[in-house]
PDB file of C-alpha atoms and ligand atoms in Angstrom:
ATOM      1  CA  MET A   1     -12.454  -2.093  17.709  1.00  0.00           C
ATOM      2  CA  ARG A   2     -12.062  -0.884  14.563  1.00  0.00           C
ATOM      3  CA  ASN A   3     -10.416  -4.237  12.626  1.00  0.00           C
ATOM      4  CA  ALA A   4     -11.020  -7.085  10.310  1.00  0.00           C
ATOM      5  CA  ASN A   5     -10.443 -10.285   9.684  1.00  0.00           C
ATOM      6  CA  ILE A   6     -10.404 -11.342   6.152  1.00  0.00           C
ATOM      7  CA  LYS A   7     -10.332 -14.782   4.229  1.00  0.00           C
ATOM      8  CA  ARG A   8      -9.642 -15.431   0.456  1.00  0.00           C
ATOM      9  CA  ASP A   9      -8.918 -18.091  -1.521  1.00  0.00           C
ATOM     10  CA  THR A  10      -8.449 -18.496  -5.132  1.00  0.00           C
ATOM     11  CA  LYS A  11      -6.939 -21.295  -7.801  1.00  0.00           C
ATOM     12  CA  GLU A  12      -4.017 -18.069  -7.600  1.00  0.00           C
ATOM     13  CA  THR A  13      -3.501 -17.255  -3.733  1.00  0.00           C
ATOM     14  CA  GLN A  14      -4.646 -18.330  -0.673  1.00  0.00           C
ATOM     15  CA  ILE A  15      -4.164 -14.835   1.995  1.00  0.00           C
ATOM     16  CA  ALA A  16      -5.900 -14.489   5.469  1.00  0.00           C
ATOM     17  CA  LEU A  17      -5.511 -11.231   6.588  1.00  0.00           C
ATOM     18  CA  ASN A  18      -5.358  -9.665  10.120  1.00  0.00           C
ATOM     19  CA  LEU A  19      -5.896  -5.786  10.460  1.00  0.00           C
ATOM     20  CA  GLU A  20      -6.129  -3.624  13.526  1.00  0.00           C
ATOM     21  CA  ILE A  21      -6.372  -0.093  12.686  1.00  0.00           C
ATOM     22  CA  ASP A  22      -5.545   1.625  16.172  1.00  0.00           C
ATOM     23  CA  GLY A  23      -2.660  -1.296  17.185  1.00  0.00           C
ATOM     24  CA  SER A  24       1.363  -0.458  18.279  1.00  0.00           C
ATOM     25  CA  GLY A  25       2.964  -1.512  14.811  1.00  0.00           C
ATOM     26  CA  ALA A  26       3.274  -5.106  15.559  1.00  0.00           C
ATOM     27  CA  TYR A  27       2.875  -7.221  12.817  1.00  0.00           C
ATOM     28  CA  ASP A  28       3.441 -11.061  11.856  1.00  0.00           C
ATOM     29  CA  ILE A  29       4.478 -10.967   7.561  1.00  0.00           C
ATOM     30  CA  LYS A  30       3.849 -14.421   6.444  1.00  0.00           C
ATOM     31  CA  THR A  31       4.778 -14.375   2.423  1.00  0.00           C
ATOM     32  CA  ASP A  32       7.465 -15.711   0.414  1.00  0.00           C
ATOM     33  CA  CYS A  33       7.974 -12.136  -1.607  1.00  0.00           C
ATOM     34  CA  GLY A  34      10.443 -11.264   0.498  1.00  0.00           C
ATOM     35  CA  PHE A  35      10.842  -7.992  -1.310  1.00  0.00           C
ATOM     36  CA  LEU A  36       7.071  -7.003  -0.093  1.00  0.00           C
ATOM     37  CA  LYS A  37       7.036  -8.772   3.114  1.00  0.00           C
ATOM     38  CA  HIS A  38       9.117  -6.194   4.806  1.00  0.00           C
ATOM     39  CA  MET A  39       7.907  -3.563   2.863  1.00  0.00           C
ATOM     40  CA  LEU A  40       4.200  -4.994   4.389  1.00  0.00           C
ATOM     41  CA  GLU A  41       6.474  -4.671   7.878  1.00  0.00           C
ATOM     42  CA  LEU A  42       6.411  -1.144   7.358  1.00  0.00           C
ATOM     43  CA  PHE A  43       4.120  -0.220   6.370  1.00  0.00           C
ATOM     44  CA  ALA A  44       2.926  -1.475   9.526  1.00  0.00           C
ATOM     45  CA  ARG A  45       5.646   0.043  11.562  1.00  0.00           C
ATOM     46  CA  HIS A  46       4.865   2.891  10.224  1.00  0.00           C
ATOM     47  CA  GLY A  47       0.760   3.705   9.940  1.00  0.00           C
ATOM     48  CA  ARG A  48       0.761   1.706  13.716  1.00  0.00           C
ATOM     49  CA  PHE A  49      -0.829  -1.017  11.967  1.00  0.00           C
ATOM     50  CA  ASP A  50      -0.710  -4.516  13.818  1.00  0.00           C
ATOM     51  CA  LEU A  51      -1.220  -6.737  10.907  1.00  0.00           C
ATOM     52  CA  THR A  52      -0.589 -10.364  10.389  1.00  0.00           C
ATOM     53  CA  ILE A  53      -0.587 -12.157   7.091  1.00  0.00           C
ATOM     54  CA  GLU A  54      -0.172 -15.521   5.816  1.00  0.00           C
ATOM     55  CA  CYS A  55       0.023 -15.787   1.870  1.00  0.00           C
ATOM     56  CA  SER A  56       0.133 -18.803  -0.049  1.00  0.00           C
ATOM     57  CA  GLY A  57       0.318 -18.522  -3.792  1.00  0.00           C
ATOM     58  CA  ASP A  58       1.991 -19.500  -7.181  1.00  0.00           C
ATOM     59  CA  SER A  59       5.233 -17.772  -7.173  1.00  0.00           C
ATOM     60  CA  TYR A  60       6.708 -20.117  -9.248  1.00  0.00           C
ATOM     61  CA  VAL A  61       4.664 -18.080 -12.032  1.00  0.00           C
ATOM     62  CA  ASP A  62       5.755 -14.698 -11.053  1.00  0.00           C
ATOM     63  CA  TYR A  63       4.802 -12.288  -7.665  1.00  0.00           C
ATOM     64  CA  HIS A  64       1.832 -11.154  -9.798  1.00  0.00           C
ATOM     65  CA  HIS A  65      -1.330 -12.914  -8.322  1.00  0.00           C
ATOM     66  CA  THR A  66       1.079 -12.591  -4.454  1.00  0.00           C
ATOM     67  CA  VAL A  67       0.824  -9.523  -5.073  1.00  0.00           C
ATOM     68  CA  GLU A  68      -2.411  -7.799  -5.781  1.00  0.00           C
ATOM     69  CA  ASP A  69      -4.710 -10.160  -4.150  1.00  0.00           C
ATOM     70  CA  ILE A  70      -2.415  -8.983  -0.906  1.00  0.00           C
ATOM     71  CA  GLY A  71      -3.350  -5.324  -2.313  1.00  0.00           C
ATOM     72  CA  ILE A  72      -7.131  -7.005  -2.402  1.00  0.00           C
ATOM     73  CA  CYS A  73      -7.293  -8.202   0.412  1.00  0.00           C
ATOM     74  CA  MET A  74      -5.666  -4.845   2.911  1.00  0.00           C
ATOM     75  CA  GLY A  75      -7.595  -2.629   0.817  1.00  0.00           C
ATOM     76  CA  GLN A  76     -10.271  -4.816   1.841  1.00  0.00           C
ATOM     77  CA  ALA A  77      -9.716  -4.627   5.254  1.00  0.00           C
ATOM     78  CA  PHE A  78      -9.374  -0.978   5.449  1.00  0.00           C
ATOM     79  CA  LYS A  79     -12.867  -0.540   3.820  1.00  0.00           C
ATOM     80  CA  GLU A  80     -14.126  -3.121   7.048  1.00  0.00           C
ATOM     81  CA  ALA A  81     -12.264  -1.390   9.614  1.00  0.00           C
ATOM     82  CA  LEU A  82     -13.287   1.656   9.089  1.00  0.00           C
ATOM     83  CA  GLY A  83     -17.045   0.945   8.659  1.00  0.00           C
ATOM     84  CA  ASP A  84     -19.379   4.249   8.294  1.00  0.00           C
ATOM     85  CA  LYS A  85     -16.454   6.136   8.683  1.00  0.00           C
ATOM     86  CA  LYS A  86     -17.111   8.309  11.124  1.00  0.00           C
ATOM     87  CA  GLY A  87     -15.001  10.480  12.780  1.00  0.00           C
ATOM     88  CA  ILE A  88     -12.486  10.101  10.844  1.00  0.00           C
ATOM     89  CA  CYS A  89      -9.962  13.127   9.030  1.00  0.00           C
ATOM     90  CA  ARG A  90     -10.609  11.245   6.322  1.00  0.00           C
ATOM     91  CA  TYR A  91      -7.333  13.164   4.959  1.00  0.00           C
ATOM     92  CA  GLY A  92      -3.556  12.443   4.845  1.00  0.00           C
ATOM     93  CA  SER A  93      -0.046  13.458   3.261  1.00  0.00           C
ATOM     94  CA  MET A  94       3.534  12.627   4.007  1.00  0.00           C
ATOM     95  CA  MET A  95       6.372  14.096   2.570  1.00  0.00           C
ATOM     96  CA  LEU A  96       8.914  11.296   3.178  1.00  0.00           C
ATOM     97  CA  PRO A  97      12.705  10.929   3.273  1.00  0.00           C
ATOM     98  CA  MET A  98      14.209   8.511   2.323  1.00  0.00           C
ATOM     99  CA  ASP A  99      18.510   8.639   1.659  1.00  0.00           C
ATOM    100  CA  GLU A 100      17.931  10.605  -1.822  1.00  0.00           C
ATOM    101  CA  ALA A 101      15.061   9.268  -2.615  1.00  0.00           C
ATOM    102  CA  LEU A 102      11.866  12.105  -2.024  1.00  0.00           C
ATOM    103  CA  VAL A 103       8.393  11.038  -2.532  1.00  0.00           C
ATOM    104  CA  LEU A 104       4.789  12.772  -1.942  1.00  0.00           C
ATOM    105  CA  THR A 105       2.201  10.456  -0.905  1.00  0.00           C
ATOM    106  CA  SER A 106      -1.411  12.640  -0.162  1.00  0.00           C
ATOM    107  CA  LEU A 107      -5.067  10.637  -0.444  1.00  0.00           C
ATOM    108  CA  ASP A 108      -8.223  10.856   0.998  1.00  0.00           C
ATOM    109  CA  ILE A 109     -10.474   8.209   1.975  1.00  0.00           C
ATOM    110  CA  SER A 110     -13.409   9.859  -0.501  1.00  0.00           C
ATOM    111  CA  GLY A 111     -15.153   6.225  -1.998  1.00  0.00           C
ATOM    112  CA  ARG A 112     -14.129   6.759  -5.101  1.00  0.00           C
ATOM    113  CA  ALA A 113     -11.295   4.422  -6.087  1.00  0.00           C
ATOM    114  CA  PHE A 114      -8.675   6.709  -7.763  1.00  0.00           C
ATOM    115  CA  VAL A 115      -4.929   6.563  -8.814  1.00  0.00           C
ATOM    116  CA  ASN A 116      -2.268   8.737  -9.898  1.00  0.00           C
ATOM    117  CA  TYR A 117       1.038   7.503 -10.063  1.00  0.00           C
ATOM    118  CA  ASP A 118       3.861   9.271 -11.115  1.00  0.00           C
ATOM    119  CA  VAL A 119       7.227   7.698  -9.631  1.00  0.00           C
ATOM    120  CA  GLN A 120      10.087   7.357 -12.459  1.00  0.00           C
ATOM    121  CA  LEU A 121      11.697   4.068 -11.391  1.00  0.00           C
ATOM    122  CA  PRO A 122      15.441   3.900 -13.250  1.00  0.00           C
ATOM    123  CA  ALA A 123      15.187   1.451 -15.960  1.00  0.00           C
ATOM    124  CA  MET A 124      17.652  -0.435 -16.356  1.00  0.00           C
ATOM    125  CA  LYS A 125      18.709  -1.445 -20.439  1.00  0.00           C
ATOM    126  CA  VAL A 126      17.429  -4.709 -21.581  1.00  0.00           C
ATOM    127  CA  THR A 127      21.116  -5.588 -23.962  1.00  0.00           C
ATOM    128  CA  ASP A 128      24.959  -2.513 -23.679  1.00  0.00           C
ATOM    129  CA  ASP A 129      23.193  -1.271 -27.140  1.00  0.00           C
ATOM    130  CA  ALA A 130      20.410  -1.966 -27.265  1.00  0.00           C
ATOM    131  CA  ASP A 131      17.639   0.848 -26.900  1.00  0.00           C
ATOM    132  CA  GLU A 132      15.453  -0.627 -25.133  1.00  0.00           C
ATOM    133  CA  THR A 133      14.956  -0.340 -21.920  1.00  0.00           C
ATOM    134  CA  SER A 134      13.175  -2.504 -19.030  1.00  0.00           C
ATOM    135  CA  PRO A 135      11.842  -2.250 -15.729  1.00  0.00           C
ATOM    136  CA  MET A 136      14.186  -2.880 -12.574  1.00  0.00           C
ATOM    137  CA  LYS A 137      13.571  -5.996 -10.123  1.00  0.00           C
ATOM    138  CA  VAL A 138      14.788  -5.388  -6.129  1.00  0.00           C
ATOM    139  CA  GLY A 139      15.461  -8.851  -5.657  1.00  0.00           C
ATOM    140  CA  ASP A 140      13.493 -10.656  -7.918  1.00  0.00           C
ATOM    141  CA  PHE A 141      10.510  -8.273  -7.388  1.00  0.00           C
ATOM    142  CA  ASP A 142       9.156  -7.175 -10.168  1.00  0.00           C
ATOM    143  CA  THR A 143       9.334  -3.067  -9.400  1.00  0.00           C
ATOM    144  CA  GLU A 144       6.695  -3.087 -11.630  1.00  0.00           C
ATOM    145  CA  LEU A 145       4.255  -4.495  -8.944  1.00  0.00           C
ATOM    146  CA  VAL A 146       3.860  -1.703  -6.443  1.00  0.00           C
ATOM    147  CA  LYS A 147       1.260   0.469  -8.874  1.00  0.00           C
ATOM    148  CA  GLU A 148      -0.655  -2.973  -9.096  1.00  0.00           C
ATOM    149  CA  PHE A 149      -0.412  -2.805  -5.344  1.00  0.00           C
ATOM    150  CA  LEU A 150      -1.871   0.154  -5.273  1.00  0.00           C
ATOM    151  CA  MET A 151      -4.771   0.070  -7.447  1.00  0.00           C
ATOM    152  CA  ALA A 152      -5.899  -2.714  -5.567  1.00  0.00           C
ATOM    153  CA  PHE A 153      -5.588  -1.476  -2.261  1.00  0.00           C
ATOM    154  CA  ALA A 154      -7.505   2.068  -3.742  1.00  0.00           C
ATOM    155  CA  ARG A 155     -10.579  -0.193  -6.020  1.00  0.00           C
ATOM    156  CA  GLU A 156     -11.426  -2.015  -2.667  1.00  0.00           C
ATOM    157  CA  LEU A 157     -10.913   1.101  -0.018  1.00  0.00           C
ATOM    158  CA  GLY A 158     -12.435   3.502  -2.317  1.00  0.00           C
ATOM    159  CA  LEU A 159      -9.035   5.502  -1.661  1.00  0.00           C
ATOM    160  CA  THR A 160      -7.391   8.372  -3.921  1.00  0.00           C
ATOM    161  CA  LEU A 161      -4.510   7.953  -4.320  1.00  0.00           C
ATOM    162  CA  HIS A 162      -1.583  10.928  -5.349  1.00  0.00           C
ATOM    163  CA  VAL A 163       2.078   9.605  -5.198  1.00  0.00           C
ATOM    164  CA  LYS A 164       4.516  11.197  -6.646  1.00  0.00           C
ATOM    165  CA  MET A 165       8.657  11.327  -6.707  1.00  0.00           C
ATOM    166  CA  PHE A 166      10.748  14.646  -6.066  1.00  0.00           C
ATOM    167  CA  ALA A 167      14.460  13.075  -6.272  1.00  0.00           C
ATOM    168  CA  GLY A 168      15.939   9.441  -6.185  1.00  0.00           C
ATOM    169  CA  GLU A 169      18.174   7.429  -7.676  1.00  0.00           C
ATOM    170  CA  ASN A 170      17.707   3.297  -5.744  1.00  0.00           C
ATOM    171  CA  THR A 171      14.575   1.726  -6.812  1.00  0.00           C
ATOM    172  CA  HIS A 172      15.064  -0.230  -2.826  1.00  0.00           C
ATOM    173  CA  HIS A 173      15.447   3.391  -0.919  1.00  0.00           C
ATOM    174  CA  ILE A 174      12.633   5.221  -3.691  1.00  0.00           C
ATOM    175  CA  ILE A 175       9.867   2.188  -3.109  1.00  0.00           C
ATOM    176  CA  GLU A 176      10.179   2.124   0.481  1.00  0.00           C
ATOM    177  CA  ALA A 177       9.684   5.897   0.371  1.00  0.00           C
ATOM    178  CA  VAL A 178       6.290   5.198  -0.765  1.00  0.00           C
ATOM    179  CA  PHE A 179       5.831   2.273   1.584  1.00  0.00           C
ATOM    180  CA  LYS A 180       6.449   4.042   4.277  1.00  0.00           C
ATOM    181  CA  GLY A 181       4.721   7.390   3.389  1.00  0.00           C
ATOM    182  CA  PHE A 182       1.805   5.891   1.731  1.00  0.00           C
ATOM    183  CA  ALA A 183       1.636   4.129   5.827  1.00  0.00           C
ATOM    184  CA  ARG A 184       1.706   7.275   7.198  1.00  0.00           C
ATOM    185  CA  ALA A 185      -0.330   9.190   5.109  1.00  0.00           C
ATOM    186  CA  LEU A 186      -3.324   6.664   5.599  1.00  0.00           C
ATOM    187  CA  ALA A 187      -2.672   6.481   9.718  1.00  0.00           C
ATOM    188  CA  LYS A 188      -3.224  10.034   9.823  1.00  0.00           C
ATOM    189  CA  ALA A 189      -6.241   9.881   7.505  1.00  0.00           C
ATOM    190  CA  CYS A 190      -7.951   6.809   9.210  1.00  0.00           C
ATOM    191  CA  ALA A 191      -7.018   8.804  12.637  1.00  0.00           C
ATOM    192  CA  ILE A 192     -10.471   9.970  14.957  1.00  0.00           C
ATOM    193  CA  ASN A 193     -11.315  14.118  14.813  1.00  0.00           C
ATOM    194  CA  GLU A 194     -11.765  14.648  19.061  1.00  0.00           C
ATOM    195  CA  ASP A 195     -13.764  17.630  17.557  1.00  0.00           C
ATOM    196  CA  PHE A 196     -16.273  15.733  15.172  1.00  0.00           C
ATOM    197  CA  ALA A 197     -15.789  12.238  16.710  1.00  0.00           C
ATOM    198  CA  ASP A 198     -19.918  11.834  15.672  1.00  0.00           C
ATOM    199  CA  GLU A 199     -19.229  12.687  12.520  1.00  0.00           C
ATOM    200  CA  ILE A 200     -19.153  12.309   8.259  1.00  0.00           C
ATOM    201  CA  PRO A 201     -16.706  14.243   7.281  1.00  0.00           C
ATOM    202  CA  SER A 202     -18.318  15.408   3.890  1.00  0.00           C
ATOM    203  CA  THR A 203     -20.983  17.516   3.487  1.00  0.00           C
ATOM    204  CA  LYS A 204     -23.526  14.502   1.077  1.00  0.00           C
ATOM    205  CA  GLY A 205     -23.114  12.995   4.519  1.00  0.00           C
ATOM    206  CA  VAL A 206     -21.814   9.527   3.226  1.00  0.00           C
ATOM    207  CA  LEU A 207     -18.242   8.664   3.020  1.00  0.00           C
TER     208      LEU A 207
HETATM  209 MN1  LIG B   1      15.270  -1.408   2.867  1.00  0.00          MN
END
């Protein structure tokens, strides 16, 4: 069984997370960050990971700690569940359309953390006559937190991750394409290749 239980308690967040990589896409996500809950549910469903998360935290500040800390726990859970990574496909890519949005996710469970996040979300002007713009929110969710989530995840797992947006106008669609594509690419990379199920897919002999 490739699974992991992660507990993380800080003054900012309290998280209990349960992951089964070879699952059926069953999920139970408890966090007061509604948009992240929506994204994690479709992550579990599209990756066919079983995922339960209970998170309480300082969301009266904003969702920064909640999003980043869940990213940390997710990365730790995948790392622990994959163990020595024997037999995994290691690489995974997905070009994912979501209506008008089109996002490429390409990744390598390399043991080395690297994130290239090339996603240009629509920005809004701070005021009508201002030149200054600020990133969009989806509901009460700061969209800049998507990158924080992915960076925390990649750092803990040791994941090389490229996310590149090719088209998109609607912020909700674009971010949904990121999470669905990430889930499907990660599921491919985690999958066992039966042709070399006893091998670690690296000339170094270690990942
Ligand atoms: Mn949606």
